[in-house]
mmCIF file of C-alpha atoms and ligand atoms in Angstrom:
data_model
loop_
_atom_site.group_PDB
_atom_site.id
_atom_site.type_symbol
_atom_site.label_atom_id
_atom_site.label_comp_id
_atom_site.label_asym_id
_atom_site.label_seq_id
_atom_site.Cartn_x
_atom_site.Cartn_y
_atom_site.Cartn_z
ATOM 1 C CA UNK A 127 12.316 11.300 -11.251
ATOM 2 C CA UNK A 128 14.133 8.529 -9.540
ATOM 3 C CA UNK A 129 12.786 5.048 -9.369
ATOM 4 C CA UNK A 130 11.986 4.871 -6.135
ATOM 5 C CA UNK A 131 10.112 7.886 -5.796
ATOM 6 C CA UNK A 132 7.645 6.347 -9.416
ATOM 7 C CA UNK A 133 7.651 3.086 -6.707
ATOM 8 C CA UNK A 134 6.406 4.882 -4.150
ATOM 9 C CA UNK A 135 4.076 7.053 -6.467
ATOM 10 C CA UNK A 136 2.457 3.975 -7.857
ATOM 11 C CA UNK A 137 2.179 2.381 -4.467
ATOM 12 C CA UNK A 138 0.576 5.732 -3.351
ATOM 13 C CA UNK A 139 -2.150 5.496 -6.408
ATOM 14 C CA UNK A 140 -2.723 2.043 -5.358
ATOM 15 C CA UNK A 141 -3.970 3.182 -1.980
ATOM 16 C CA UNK A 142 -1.293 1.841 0.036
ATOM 17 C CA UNK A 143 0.653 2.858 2.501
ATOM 18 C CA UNK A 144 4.488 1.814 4.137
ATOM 19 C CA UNK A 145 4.482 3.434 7.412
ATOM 20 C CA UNK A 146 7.966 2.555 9.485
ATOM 21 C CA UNK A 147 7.746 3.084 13.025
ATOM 22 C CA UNK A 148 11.126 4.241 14.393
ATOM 23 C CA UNK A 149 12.389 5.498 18.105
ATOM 24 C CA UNK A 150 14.444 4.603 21.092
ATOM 25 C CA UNK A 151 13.383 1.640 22.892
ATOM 26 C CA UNK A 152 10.633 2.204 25.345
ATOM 27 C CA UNK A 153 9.300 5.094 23.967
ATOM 28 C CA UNK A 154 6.225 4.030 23.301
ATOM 29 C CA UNK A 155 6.072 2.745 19.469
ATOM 30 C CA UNK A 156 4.738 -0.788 20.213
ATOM 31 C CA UNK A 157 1.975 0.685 22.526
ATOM 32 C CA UNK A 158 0.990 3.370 20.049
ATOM 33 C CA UNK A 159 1.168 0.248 16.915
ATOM 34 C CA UNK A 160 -1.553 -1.417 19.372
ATOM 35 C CA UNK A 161 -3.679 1.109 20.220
ATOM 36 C CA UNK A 162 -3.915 2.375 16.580
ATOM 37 C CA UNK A 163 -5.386 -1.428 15.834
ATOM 38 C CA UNK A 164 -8.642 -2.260 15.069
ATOM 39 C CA UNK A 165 -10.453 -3.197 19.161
ATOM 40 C CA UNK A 166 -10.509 -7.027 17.014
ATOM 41 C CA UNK A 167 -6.634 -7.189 16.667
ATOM 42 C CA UNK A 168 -4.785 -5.638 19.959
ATOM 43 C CA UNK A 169 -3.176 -7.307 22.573
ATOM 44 C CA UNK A 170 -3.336 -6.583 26.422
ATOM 45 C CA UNK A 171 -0.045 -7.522 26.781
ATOM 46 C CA UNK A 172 3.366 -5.573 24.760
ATOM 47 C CA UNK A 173 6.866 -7.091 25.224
ATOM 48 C CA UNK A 174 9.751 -5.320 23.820
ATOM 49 C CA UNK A 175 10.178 -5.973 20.050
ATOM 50 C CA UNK A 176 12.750 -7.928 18.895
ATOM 51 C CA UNK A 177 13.338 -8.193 15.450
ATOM 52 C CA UNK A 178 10.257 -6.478 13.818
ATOM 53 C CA UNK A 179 6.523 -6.809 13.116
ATOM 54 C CA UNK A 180 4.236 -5.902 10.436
ATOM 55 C CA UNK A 181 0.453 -4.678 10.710
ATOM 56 C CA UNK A 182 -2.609 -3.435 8.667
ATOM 57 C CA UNK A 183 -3.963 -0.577 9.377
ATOM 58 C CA UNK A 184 -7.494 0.490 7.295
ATOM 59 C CA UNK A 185 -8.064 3.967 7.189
ATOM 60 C CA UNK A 186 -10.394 5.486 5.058
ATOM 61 C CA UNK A 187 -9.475 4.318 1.110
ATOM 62 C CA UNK A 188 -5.827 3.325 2.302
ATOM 63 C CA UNK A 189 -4.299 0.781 3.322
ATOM 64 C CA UNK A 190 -1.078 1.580 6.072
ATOM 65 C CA UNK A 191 1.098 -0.830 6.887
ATOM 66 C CA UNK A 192 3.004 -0.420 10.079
ATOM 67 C CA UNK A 193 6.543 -1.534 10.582
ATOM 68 C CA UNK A 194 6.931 -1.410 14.467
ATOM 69 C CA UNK A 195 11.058 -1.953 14.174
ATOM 70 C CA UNK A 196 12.780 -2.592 17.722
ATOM 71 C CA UNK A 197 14.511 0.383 19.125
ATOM 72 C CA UNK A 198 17.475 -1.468 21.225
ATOM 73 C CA UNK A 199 20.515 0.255 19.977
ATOM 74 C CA UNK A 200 22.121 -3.024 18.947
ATOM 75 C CA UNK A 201 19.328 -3.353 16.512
ATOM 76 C CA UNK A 202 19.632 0.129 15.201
ATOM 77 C CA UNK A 203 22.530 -0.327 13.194
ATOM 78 C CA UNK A 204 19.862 -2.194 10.845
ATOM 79 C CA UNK A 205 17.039 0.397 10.297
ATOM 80 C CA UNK A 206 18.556 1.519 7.371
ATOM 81 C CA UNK A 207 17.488 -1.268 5.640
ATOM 82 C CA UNK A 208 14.034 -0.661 5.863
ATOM 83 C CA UNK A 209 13.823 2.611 3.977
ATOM 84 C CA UNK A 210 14.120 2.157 0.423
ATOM 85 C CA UNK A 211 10.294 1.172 0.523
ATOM 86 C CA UNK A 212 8.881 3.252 2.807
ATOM 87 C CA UNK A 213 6.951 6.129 2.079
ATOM 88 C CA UNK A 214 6.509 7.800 5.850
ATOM 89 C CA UNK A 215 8.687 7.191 8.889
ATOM 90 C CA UNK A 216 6.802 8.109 12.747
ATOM 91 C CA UNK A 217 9.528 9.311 14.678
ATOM 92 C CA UNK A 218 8.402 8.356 18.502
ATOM 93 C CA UNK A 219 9.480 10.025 21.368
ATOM 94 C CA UNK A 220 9.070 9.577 25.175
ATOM 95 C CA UNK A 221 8.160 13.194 25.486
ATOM 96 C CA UNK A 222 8.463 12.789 29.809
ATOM 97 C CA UNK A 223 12.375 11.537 29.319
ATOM 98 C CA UNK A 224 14.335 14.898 29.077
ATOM 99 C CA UNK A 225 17.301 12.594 29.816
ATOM 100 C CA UNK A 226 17.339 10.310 26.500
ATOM 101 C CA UNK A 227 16.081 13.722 24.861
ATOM 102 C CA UNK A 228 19.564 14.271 23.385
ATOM 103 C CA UNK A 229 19.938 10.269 22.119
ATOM 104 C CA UNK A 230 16.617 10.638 20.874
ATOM 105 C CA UNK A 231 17.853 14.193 19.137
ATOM 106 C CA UNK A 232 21.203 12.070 17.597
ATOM 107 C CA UNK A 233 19.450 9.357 16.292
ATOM 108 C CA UNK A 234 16.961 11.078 14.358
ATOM 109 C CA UNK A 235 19.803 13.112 12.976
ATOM 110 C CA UNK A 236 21.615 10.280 11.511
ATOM 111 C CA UNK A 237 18.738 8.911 10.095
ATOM 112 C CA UNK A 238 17.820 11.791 8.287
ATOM 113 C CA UNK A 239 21.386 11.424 6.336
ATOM 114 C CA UNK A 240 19.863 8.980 4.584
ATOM 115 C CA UNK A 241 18.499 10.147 1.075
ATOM 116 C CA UNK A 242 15.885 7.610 0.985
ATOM 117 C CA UNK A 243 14.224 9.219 3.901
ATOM 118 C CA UNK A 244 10.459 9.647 3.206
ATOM 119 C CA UNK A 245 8.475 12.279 4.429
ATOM 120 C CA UNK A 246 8.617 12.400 8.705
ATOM 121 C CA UNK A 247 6.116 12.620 11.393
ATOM 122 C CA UNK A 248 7.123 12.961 15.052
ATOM 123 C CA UNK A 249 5.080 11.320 17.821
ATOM 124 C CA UNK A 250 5.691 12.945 21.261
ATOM 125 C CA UNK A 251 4.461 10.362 22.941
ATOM 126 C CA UNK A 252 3.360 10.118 26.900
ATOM 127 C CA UNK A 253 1.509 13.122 27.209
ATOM 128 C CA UNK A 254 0.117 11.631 30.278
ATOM 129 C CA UNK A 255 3.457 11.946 32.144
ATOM 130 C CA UNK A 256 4.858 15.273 30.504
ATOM 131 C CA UNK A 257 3.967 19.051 31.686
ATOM 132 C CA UNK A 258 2.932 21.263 28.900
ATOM 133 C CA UNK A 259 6.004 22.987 28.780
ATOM 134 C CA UNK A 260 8.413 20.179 28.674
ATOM 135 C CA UNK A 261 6.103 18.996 25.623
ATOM 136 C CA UNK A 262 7.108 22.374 23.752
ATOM 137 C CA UNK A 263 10.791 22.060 24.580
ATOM 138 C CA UNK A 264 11.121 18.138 23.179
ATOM 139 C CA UNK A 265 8.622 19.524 20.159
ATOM 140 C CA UNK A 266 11.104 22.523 19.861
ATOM 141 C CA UNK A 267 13.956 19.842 19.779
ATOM 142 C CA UNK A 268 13.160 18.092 17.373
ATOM 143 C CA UNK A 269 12.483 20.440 14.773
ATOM 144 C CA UNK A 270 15.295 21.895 14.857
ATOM 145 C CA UNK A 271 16.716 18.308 13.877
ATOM 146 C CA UNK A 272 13.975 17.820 11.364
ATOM 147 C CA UNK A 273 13.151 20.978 10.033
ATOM 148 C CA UNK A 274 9.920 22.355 8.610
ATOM 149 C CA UNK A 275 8.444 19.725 6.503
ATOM 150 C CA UNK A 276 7.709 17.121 9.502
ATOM 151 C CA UNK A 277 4.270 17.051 11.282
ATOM 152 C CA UNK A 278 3.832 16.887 14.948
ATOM 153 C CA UNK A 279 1.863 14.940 16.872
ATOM 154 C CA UNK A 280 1.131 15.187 20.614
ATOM 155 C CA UNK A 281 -0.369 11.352 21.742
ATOM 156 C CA UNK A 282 -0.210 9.062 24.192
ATOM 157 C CA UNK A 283 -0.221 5.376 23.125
ATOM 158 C CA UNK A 284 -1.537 4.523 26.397
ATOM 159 C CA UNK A 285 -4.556 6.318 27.069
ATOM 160 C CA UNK A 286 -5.259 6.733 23.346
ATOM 161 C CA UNK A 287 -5.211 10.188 23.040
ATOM 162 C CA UNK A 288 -3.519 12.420 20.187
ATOM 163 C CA UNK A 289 -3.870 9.141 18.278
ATOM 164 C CA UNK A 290 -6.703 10.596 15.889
ATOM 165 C CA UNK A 291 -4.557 13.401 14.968
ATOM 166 C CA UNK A 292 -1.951 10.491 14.255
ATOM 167 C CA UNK A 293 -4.484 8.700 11.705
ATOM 168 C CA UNK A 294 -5.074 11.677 10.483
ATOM 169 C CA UNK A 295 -1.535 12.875 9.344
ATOM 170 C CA UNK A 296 -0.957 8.727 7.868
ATOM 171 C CA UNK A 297 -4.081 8.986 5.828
ATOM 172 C CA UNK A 298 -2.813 12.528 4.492
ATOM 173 C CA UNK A 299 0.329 11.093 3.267
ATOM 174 C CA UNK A 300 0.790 11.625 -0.619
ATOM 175 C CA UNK A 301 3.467 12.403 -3.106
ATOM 176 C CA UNK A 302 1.209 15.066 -5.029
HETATM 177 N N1 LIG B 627 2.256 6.544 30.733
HETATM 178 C C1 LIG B 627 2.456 6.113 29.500
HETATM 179 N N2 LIG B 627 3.157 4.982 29.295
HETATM 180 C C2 LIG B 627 3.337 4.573 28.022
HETATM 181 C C3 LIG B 627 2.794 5.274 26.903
HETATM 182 N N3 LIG B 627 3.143 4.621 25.776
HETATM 183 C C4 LIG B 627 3.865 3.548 26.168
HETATM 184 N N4 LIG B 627 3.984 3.505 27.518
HETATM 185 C C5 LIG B 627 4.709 2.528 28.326
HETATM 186 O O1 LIG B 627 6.090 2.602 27.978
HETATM 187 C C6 LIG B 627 6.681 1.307 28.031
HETATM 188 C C7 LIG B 627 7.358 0.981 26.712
HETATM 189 O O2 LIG B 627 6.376 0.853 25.701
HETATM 190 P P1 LIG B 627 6.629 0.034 24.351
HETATM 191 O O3 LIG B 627 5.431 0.245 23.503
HETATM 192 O O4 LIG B 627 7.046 -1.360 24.642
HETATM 193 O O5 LIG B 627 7.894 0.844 23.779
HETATM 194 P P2 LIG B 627 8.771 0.517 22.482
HETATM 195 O O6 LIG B 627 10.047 -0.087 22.985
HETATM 196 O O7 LIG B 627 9.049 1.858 21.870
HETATM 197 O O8 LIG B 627 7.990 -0.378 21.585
HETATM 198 C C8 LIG B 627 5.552 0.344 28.376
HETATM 199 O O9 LIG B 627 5.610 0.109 29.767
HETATM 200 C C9 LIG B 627 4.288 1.114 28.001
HETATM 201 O O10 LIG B 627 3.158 0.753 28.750
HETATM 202 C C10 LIG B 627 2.047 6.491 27.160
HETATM 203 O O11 LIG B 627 1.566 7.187 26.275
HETATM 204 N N5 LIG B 627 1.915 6.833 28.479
HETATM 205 MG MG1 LIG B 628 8.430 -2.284 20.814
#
């Protein structure tokens, strides 16, 4: 077994989590960090991230922390760096912006090269603006980029919904 994966294992036992939030800007990965906050701990107002921040997240017997890592493509070239301790990346997506749909697509791709990749789950985010069946094509888009072992979620940071089901698949994660 490789060293990282007995890191993450042991990090797993200890009931904690490394959850790295990664998308293209503005799809939605600071509003869905927010709303997935304790009432206590959000803010009413999000500015785009620059840089990074780090949050707690209690859920259940776990502890999640969530990396919310800006999306601006100049900063992209540096989310690499984040991976060798990270045991689940949320890929968001702004499921109403067929248009970035492709970038979205590319740069999901490329990250997946990466070996240290831990185990995925996509956020189609902005159900509120999307039609059902533009919601099946981006879901249909993606996993063909990420194959079978993702999870999907349907959510929309805004109005909260879908974010239960989001909770849900972080508290699942384990390396069983
Ligand atoms: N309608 C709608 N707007 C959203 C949703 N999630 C985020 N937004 C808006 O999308 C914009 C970008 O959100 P932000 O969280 O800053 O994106 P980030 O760059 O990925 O962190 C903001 O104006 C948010 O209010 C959603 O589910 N529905
Ligand atoms: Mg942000």
């Amino acid at each position: 077994m490789r060293l990282l994966s007995i890191i993450r294992k042991q990090k797993l036992k200890d009931n904690e989590t490394r959850c790295l939030i990664l998308g293209l800007d503005n799809a939605g990965k600071s509003t869905i960090v927010n709303s997935l906050l304790p009432e206590s701990q959000r803010t009413d107002e999000i500015t785009p991230t620059v840089g990074f921040k780090i949050h707690s997240l209690q859920l259940q017997d776990k502890l999640i922390s969530l990396w919310d890592v800006g999306g601006q493509s100049t900063l992209r070239p540096f989310w690499d760096n984040y991976f060798d301790r990270t045991d689940v990346l949320v890929w968001v997506v702004d499921a109403s912006e067929t248009f970035r749909l492709h970038e979205s697509q590319r740069e999901l791709q490329e990250l997946l090269q990466n070996d240290n990749i831990p185990q995925v789950i996509v956020a189609l985010n902005k159900v509120d603006l999307t039609a059902a069946d533009q919601l099946s094509a981006t879901e249909t888009a993606l996993k063909e980029v990420v194959g079978p072992g993702a999870s999907f979620v349907r959510c929309s940071g805004l109005s909260g919904q879908g974010l239960f089901a989001l909770k849900e698949a972080l508290a699942r994660i384990s390396y069983i």
